[in-house]
Short mmCIF file of C-alpha atoms and ligand atoms in Angstrom, two decimals:
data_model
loop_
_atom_site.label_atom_id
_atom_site.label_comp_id
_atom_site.label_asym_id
_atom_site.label_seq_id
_atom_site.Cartn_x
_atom_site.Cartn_y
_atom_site.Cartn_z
CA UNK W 1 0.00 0.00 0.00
CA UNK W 2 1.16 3.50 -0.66
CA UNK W 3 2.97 5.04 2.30
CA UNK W 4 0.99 8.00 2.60
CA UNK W 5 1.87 11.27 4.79
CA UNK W 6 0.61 15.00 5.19
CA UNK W 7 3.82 16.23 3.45
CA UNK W 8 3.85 13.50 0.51
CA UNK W 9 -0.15 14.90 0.19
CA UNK W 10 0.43 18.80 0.00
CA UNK W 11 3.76 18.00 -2.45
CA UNK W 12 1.11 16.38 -5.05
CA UNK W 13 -1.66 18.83 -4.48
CA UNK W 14 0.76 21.48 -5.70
CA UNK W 15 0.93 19.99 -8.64
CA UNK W 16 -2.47 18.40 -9.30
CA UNK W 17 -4.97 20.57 -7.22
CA UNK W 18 -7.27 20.23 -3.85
CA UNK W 19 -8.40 16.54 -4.92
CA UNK W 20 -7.03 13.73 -7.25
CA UNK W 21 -6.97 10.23 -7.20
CA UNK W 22 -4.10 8.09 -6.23
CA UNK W 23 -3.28 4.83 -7.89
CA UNK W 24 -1.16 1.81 -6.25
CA UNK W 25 0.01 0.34 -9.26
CA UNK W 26 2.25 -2.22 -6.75
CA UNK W 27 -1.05 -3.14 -5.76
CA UNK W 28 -2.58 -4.14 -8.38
CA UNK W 29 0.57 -6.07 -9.38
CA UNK W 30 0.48 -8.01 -6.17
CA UNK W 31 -2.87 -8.65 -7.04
CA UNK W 32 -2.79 -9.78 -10.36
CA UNK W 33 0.47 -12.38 -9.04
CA UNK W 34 -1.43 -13.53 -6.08
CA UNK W 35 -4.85 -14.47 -6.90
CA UNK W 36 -3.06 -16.34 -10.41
CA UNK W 37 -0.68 -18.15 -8.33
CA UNK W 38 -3.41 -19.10 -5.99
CA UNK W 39 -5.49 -20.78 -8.96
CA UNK W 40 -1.99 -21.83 -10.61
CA UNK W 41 -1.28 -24.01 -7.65
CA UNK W 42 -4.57 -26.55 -8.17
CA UNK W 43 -4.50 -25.73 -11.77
CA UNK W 44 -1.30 -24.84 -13.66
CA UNK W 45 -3.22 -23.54 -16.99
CA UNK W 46 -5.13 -20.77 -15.46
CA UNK W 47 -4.86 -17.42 -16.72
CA UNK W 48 -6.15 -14.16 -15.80
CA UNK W 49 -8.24 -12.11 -18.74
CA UNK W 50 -8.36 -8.48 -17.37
CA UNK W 51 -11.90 -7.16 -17.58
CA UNK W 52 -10.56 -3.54 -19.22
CA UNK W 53 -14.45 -2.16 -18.17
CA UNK W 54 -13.83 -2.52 -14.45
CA UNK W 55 -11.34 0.07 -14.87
CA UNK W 56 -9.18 0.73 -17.98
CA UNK W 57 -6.33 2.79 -17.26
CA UNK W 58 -3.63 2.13 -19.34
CA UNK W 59 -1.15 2.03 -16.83
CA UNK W 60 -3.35 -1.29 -15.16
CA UNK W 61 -3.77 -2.44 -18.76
CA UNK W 62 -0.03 -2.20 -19.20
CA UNK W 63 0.72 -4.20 -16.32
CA UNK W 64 -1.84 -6.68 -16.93
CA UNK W 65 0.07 -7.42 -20.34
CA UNK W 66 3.82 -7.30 -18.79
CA UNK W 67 2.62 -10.14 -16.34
CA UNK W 68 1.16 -12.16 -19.44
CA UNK W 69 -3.03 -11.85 -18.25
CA UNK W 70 -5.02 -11.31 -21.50
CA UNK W 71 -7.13 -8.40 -22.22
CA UNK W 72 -10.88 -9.17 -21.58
CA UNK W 73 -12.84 -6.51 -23.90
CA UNK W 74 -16.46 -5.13 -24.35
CA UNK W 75 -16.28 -2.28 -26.61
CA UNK W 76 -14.66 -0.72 -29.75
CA UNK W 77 -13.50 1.42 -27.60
CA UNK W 78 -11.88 -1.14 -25.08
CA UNK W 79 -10.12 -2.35 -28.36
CA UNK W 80 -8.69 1.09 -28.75
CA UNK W 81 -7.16 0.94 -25.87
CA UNK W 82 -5.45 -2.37 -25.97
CA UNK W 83 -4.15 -1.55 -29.64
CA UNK W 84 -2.81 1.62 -28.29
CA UNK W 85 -0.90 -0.57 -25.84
CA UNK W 86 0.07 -2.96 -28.32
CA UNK W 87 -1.25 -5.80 -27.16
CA UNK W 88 -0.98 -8.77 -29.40
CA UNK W 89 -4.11 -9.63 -30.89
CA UNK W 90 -3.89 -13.22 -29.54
CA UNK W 91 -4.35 -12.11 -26.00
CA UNK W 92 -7.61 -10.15 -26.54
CA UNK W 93 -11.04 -11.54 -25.50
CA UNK W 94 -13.79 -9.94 -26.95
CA UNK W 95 -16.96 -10.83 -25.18
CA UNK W 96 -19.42 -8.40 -24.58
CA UNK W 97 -23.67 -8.84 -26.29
CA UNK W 98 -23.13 -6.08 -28.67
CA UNK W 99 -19.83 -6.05 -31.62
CA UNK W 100 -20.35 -3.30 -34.25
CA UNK W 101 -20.64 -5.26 -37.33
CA UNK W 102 -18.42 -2.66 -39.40
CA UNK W 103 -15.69 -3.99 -37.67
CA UNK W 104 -16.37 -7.38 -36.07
CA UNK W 105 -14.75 -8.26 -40.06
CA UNK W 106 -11.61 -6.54 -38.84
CA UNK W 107 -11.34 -7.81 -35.35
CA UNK W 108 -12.11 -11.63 -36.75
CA UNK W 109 -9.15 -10.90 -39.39
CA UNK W 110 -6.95 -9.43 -36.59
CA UNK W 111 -7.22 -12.57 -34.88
CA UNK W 112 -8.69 -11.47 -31.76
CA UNK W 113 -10.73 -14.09 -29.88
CA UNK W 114 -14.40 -13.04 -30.44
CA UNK W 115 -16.91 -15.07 -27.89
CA UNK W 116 -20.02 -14.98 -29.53
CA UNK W 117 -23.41 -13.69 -27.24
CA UNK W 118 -26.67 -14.75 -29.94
CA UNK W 119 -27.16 -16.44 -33.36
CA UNK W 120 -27.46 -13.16 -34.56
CA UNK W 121 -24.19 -12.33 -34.04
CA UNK W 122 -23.26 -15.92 -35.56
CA UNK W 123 -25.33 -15.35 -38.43
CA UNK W 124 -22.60 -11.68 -39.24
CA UNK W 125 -19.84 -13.69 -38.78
CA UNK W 126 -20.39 -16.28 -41.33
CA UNK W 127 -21.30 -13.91 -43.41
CA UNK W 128 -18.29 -11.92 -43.04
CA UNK W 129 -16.10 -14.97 -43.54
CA UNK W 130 -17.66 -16.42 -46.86
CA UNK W 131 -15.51 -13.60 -48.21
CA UNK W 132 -12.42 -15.36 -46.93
CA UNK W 133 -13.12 -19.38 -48.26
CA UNK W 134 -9.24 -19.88 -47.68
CA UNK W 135 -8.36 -18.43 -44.49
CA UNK W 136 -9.88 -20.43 -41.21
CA UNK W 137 -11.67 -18.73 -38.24
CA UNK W 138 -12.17 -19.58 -34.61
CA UNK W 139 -14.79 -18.20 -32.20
CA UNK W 140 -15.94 -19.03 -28.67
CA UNK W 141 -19.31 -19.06 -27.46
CA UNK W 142 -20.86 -17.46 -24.40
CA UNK W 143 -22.56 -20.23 -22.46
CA UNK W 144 -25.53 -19.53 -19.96
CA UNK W 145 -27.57 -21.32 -17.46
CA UNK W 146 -29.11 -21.42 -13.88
CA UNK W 147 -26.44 -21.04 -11.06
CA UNK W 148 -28.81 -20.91 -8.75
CA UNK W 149 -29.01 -17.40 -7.34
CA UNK W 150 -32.31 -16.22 -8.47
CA UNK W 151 -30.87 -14.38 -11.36
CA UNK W 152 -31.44 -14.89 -15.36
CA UNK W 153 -28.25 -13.15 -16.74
CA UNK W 154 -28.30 -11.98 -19.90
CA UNK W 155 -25.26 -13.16 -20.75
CA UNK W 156 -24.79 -15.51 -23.89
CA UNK W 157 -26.63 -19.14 -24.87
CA UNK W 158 -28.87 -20.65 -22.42
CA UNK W 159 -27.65 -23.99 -22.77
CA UNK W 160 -30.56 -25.59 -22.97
CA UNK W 161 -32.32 -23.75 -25.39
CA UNK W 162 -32.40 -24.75 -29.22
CA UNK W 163 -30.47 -21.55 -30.04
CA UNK W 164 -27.45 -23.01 -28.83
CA UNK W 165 -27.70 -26.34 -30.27
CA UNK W 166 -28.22 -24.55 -33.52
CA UNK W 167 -25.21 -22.42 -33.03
CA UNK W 168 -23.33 -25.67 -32.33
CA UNK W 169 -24.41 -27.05 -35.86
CA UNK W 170 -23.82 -23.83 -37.80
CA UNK W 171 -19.92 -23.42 -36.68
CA UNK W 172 -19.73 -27.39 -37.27
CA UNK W 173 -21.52 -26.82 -41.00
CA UNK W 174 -19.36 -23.65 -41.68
CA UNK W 175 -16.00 -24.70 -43.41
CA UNK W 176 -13.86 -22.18 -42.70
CA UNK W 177 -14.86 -21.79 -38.86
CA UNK W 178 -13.77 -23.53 -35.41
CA UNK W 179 -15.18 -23.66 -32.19
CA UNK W 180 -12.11 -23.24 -30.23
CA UNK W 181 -13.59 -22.30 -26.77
CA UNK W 182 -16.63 -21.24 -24.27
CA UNK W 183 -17.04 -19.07 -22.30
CA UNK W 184 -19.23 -18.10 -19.17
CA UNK W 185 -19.79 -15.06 -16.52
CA UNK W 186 -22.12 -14.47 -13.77
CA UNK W 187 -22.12 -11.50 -11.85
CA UNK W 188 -22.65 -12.80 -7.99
CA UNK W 189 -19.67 -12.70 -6.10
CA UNK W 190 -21.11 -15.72 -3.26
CA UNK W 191 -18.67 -18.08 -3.71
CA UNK W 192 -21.84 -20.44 -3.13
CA UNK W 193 -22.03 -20.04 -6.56
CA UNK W 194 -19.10 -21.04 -7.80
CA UNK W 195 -18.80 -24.64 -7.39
CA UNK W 196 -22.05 -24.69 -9.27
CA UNK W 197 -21.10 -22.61 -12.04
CA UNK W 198 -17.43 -24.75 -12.66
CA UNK W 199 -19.07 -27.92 -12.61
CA UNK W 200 -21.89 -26.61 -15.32
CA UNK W 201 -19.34 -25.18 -17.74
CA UNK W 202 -17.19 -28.68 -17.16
CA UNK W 203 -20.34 -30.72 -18.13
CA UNK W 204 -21.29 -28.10 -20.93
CA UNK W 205 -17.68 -28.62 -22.45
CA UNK W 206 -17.99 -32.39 -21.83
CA UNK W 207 -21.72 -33.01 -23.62
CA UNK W 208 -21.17 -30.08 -26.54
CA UNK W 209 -17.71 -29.75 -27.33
CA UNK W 210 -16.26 -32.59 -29.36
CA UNK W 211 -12.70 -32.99 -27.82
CA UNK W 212 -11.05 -30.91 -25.54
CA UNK W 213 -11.26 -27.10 -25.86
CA UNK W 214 -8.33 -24.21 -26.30
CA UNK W 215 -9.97 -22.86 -23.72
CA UNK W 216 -12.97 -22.50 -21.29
CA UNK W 217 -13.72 -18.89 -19.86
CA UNK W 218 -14.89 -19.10 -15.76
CA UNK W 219 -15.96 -14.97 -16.30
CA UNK W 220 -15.62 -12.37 -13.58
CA UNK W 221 -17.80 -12.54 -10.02
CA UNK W 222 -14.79 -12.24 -8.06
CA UNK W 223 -14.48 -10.50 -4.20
CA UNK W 224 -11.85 -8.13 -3.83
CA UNK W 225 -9.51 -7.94 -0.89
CA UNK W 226 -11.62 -5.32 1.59
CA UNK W 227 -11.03 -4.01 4.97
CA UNK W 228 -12.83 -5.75 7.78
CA UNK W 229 -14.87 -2.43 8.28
CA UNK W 230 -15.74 -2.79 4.65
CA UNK W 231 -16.48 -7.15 5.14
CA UNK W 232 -19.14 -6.24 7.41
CA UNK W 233 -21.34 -4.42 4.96
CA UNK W 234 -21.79 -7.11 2.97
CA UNK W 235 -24.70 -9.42 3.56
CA UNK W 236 -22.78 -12.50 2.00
CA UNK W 237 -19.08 -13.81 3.46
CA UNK W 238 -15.70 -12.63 1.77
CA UNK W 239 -13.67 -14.94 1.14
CA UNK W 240 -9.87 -14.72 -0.30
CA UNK W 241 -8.95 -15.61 -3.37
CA UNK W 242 -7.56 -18.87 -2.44
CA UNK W 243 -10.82 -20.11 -0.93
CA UNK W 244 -12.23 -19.34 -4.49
CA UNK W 245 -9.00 -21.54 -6.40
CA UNK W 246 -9.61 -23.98 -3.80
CA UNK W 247 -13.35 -24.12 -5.19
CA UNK W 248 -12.82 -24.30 -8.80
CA UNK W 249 -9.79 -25.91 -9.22
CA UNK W 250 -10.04 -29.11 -8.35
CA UNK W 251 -12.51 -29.43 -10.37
CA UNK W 252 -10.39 -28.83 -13.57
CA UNK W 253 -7.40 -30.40 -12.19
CA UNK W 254 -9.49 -33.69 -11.89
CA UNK W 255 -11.27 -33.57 -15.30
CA UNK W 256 -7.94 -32.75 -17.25
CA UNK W 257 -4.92 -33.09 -14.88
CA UNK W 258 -3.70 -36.20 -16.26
CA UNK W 259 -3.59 -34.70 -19.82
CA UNK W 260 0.03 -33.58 -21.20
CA UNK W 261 0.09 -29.81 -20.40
CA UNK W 262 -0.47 -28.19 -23.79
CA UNK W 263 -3.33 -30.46 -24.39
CA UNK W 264 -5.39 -29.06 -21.33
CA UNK W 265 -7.58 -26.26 -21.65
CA UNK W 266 -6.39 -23.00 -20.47
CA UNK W 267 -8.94 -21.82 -17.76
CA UNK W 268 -9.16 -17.86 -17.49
CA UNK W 269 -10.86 -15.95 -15.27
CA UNK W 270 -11.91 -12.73 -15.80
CA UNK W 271 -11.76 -10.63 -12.77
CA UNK W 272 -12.36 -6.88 -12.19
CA UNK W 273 -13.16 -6.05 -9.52
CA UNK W 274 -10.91 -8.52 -7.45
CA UNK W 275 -8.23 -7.11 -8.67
CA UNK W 276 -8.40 -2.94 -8.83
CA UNK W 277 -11.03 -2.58 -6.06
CA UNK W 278 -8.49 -2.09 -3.50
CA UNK W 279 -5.85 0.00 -5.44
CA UNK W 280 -7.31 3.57 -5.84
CA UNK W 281 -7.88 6.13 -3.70
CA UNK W 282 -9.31 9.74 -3.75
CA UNK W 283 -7.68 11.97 -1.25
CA UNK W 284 -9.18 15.72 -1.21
CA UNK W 285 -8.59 18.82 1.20
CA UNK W 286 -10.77 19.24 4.24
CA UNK W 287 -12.49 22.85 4.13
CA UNK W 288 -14.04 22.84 7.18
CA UNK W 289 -14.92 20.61 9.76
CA UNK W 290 -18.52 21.13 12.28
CA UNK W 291 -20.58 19.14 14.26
CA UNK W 292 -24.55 19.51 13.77
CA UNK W 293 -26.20 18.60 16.30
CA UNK W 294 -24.35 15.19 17.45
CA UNK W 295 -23.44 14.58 13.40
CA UNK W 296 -19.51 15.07 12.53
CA UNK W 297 -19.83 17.17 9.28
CA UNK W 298 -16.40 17.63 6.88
CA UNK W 299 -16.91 19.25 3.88
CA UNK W 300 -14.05 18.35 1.45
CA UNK W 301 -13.18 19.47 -2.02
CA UNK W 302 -14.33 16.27 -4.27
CA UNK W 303 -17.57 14.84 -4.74
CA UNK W 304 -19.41 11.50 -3.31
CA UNK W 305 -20.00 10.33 -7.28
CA UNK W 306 -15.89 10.79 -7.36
CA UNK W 307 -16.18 7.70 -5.43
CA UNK W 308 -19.61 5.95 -5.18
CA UNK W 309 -21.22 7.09 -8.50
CA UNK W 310 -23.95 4.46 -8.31
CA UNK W 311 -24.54 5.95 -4.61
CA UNK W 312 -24.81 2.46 -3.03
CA UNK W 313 -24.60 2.57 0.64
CA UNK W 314 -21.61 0.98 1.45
CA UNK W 315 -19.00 3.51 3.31
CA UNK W 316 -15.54 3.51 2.78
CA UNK W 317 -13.41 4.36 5.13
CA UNK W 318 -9.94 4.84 5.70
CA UNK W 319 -8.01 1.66 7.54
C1 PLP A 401 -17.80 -10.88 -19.28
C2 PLP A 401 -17.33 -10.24 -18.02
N1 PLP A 401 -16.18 -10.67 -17.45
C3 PLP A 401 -15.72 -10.12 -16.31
C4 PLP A 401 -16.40 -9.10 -15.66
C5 PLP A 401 -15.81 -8.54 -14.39
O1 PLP A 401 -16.59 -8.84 -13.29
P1 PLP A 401 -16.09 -8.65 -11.80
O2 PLP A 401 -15.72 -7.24 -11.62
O3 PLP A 401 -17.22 -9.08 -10.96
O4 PLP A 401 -14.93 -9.55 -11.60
C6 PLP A 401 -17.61 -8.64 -16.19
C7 PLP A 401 -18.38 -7.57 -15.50
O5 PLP A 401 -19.50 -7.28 -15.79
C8 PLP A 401 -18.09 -9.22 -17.40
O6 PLP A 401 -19.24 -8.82 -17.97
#
């Protein structure tokens, strides 16, 4: 954590004005290593898949890439980013329910791993690629089903629909295209959830996929590391990010352990939050402190949506 002191404080505000944002960029380092080691210790072929929305400041991005985690996009403009940072086109995910059809031609061309979210979206890719009989394409698909926490995601295929049995056919059918992974994200955190949700996407690959996948996508829905203060709030228990490995895992370890290494699927997960919620903080000057009545009132120089712009009602406070 940054070592922070009054002098360090009033030497920045010189430069950058009564209230900015700090970033701990060794943070989010430490993060990144930790919770991949803690997953890479049950099961060697997990990788991380950076979910740029979360927060996409180039500097994280940057890191992200140094430490070999893959960029997990939503948006052109996500894409713009990782270009601008040169990330190989290999290690870009591109899930997200909407791609701009203008240039999901480009991004399939580029190489970038598109996971596809409807048939629609199927239906413009083979499309695109009957203008390209000689060069082969691979996509992933976005898998969806009930994890049991009362939620219908919108996220991808239900599983059991006919949509996704269709999809199936139509990759198998289309010449030039591969199904070379799937993919999966719920939002809940509960780590309730997440045995449920592994063993679903294992059975998924198992009944639909015919051999064994590049790769299979666990998604985001991943606590951060939070102050007890912070725990408390919470209506559901925290737990660290080896009690999550320790979860999923196994799982994978048992269904392709014994395969030769570069035969088993690599297993990303896509955090966000887990990773960056802990590693910026907005530090403003105090302008005058009161007490109304028996309430402690400070009124400081930045503004609540600087830090809580979906005004839930969890308080932060300093450790
Ligand atoms: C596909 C996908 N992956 C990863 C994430 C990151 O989720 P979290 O911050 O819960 O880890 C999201 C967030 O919505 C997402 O949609």
């Amino acid at each position: 954590m940054i070592n922070l002191n009054l002098n360090i404080l009033k030497k920045i505000s010189e430069q950058y004005g009564d209230a900015f944002y700090l970033l701990d960029t060794e943070q989010f380092r430490n993060n990144f290593i930790e919770l991949r080691e803690e997953f890479q210790k049950i099961y060697l072929k997990t990788n991380i898949a950076y979910s740029y929305k979360t927060n996409y400041i180039p500097r994280l991005c940057k890191i992200v890439n140094e430490l070999g985690g893959y960029a997990e996009i939503v948006s052109e403009m996500e894409y713009e980013i990782a270009k601008k940072l040169e990330i190989p086109s290999q290690h870009i995910i591109f899930n997200g329910p909407y791609k701009n059809p203008e240039k999901l031609g480009f991004l399939l061309l580029k190489g970038i791993t598109i996971n596809i979210d409807s048939i629609q979206e199927l239906n413009l890719i083979k499309n695109i690629i009957a203008d390209y009989p000689e060069r082969q394409f691979s996509i992933g698909i976005r898998c969806n089903f009930n994890i049991g926490d009362g939620v219908i995601s919108r996220f991808g295929f239900d599983v059991e629909d006919k949509d996704f049995s269709k999809a199936l056919t139509l990759i198998s059918e289309t010449p030039n295209l591969r199904l070379k992974g799937m993919h999966s994200h719920f939002a809940t955190r509960d780590i309730k959830t997440w045995p449920i949700r592994t063993k679903k996407m294992l059975e998924t690959v198992q009944q639909y996929y015919d051999g064994i996948p590049e790769y299979i996508c666990q998604g985001g829905g991943i606590y951060g590391k939070m102050d007890p203060q912070l725990k408390v709030q919470f209506d559901t228990y925290i737990p660290s990010y080896r009690e999550y490995a320790e979860v999923v895992c196994p799982l994978y370890q048992k269904q392709y352990g014994e395969l030769p290494l570069e035969k088993q699927p690599t297993m990303f997960i896509e955090p966000g939050s887990a990773l960056v919620g802990d590693c910026m903080k907005l530090v403003s000057r105090v302008i005058s402190i009161k007490k109304v009545q028996s309430k402690d009132i400070a009124t400081v120089l930045a503004s609540i949506y600087n830090i809580n712009p979906t005004l839930n009602k969890k308080i932060h406070l300093l450790p």
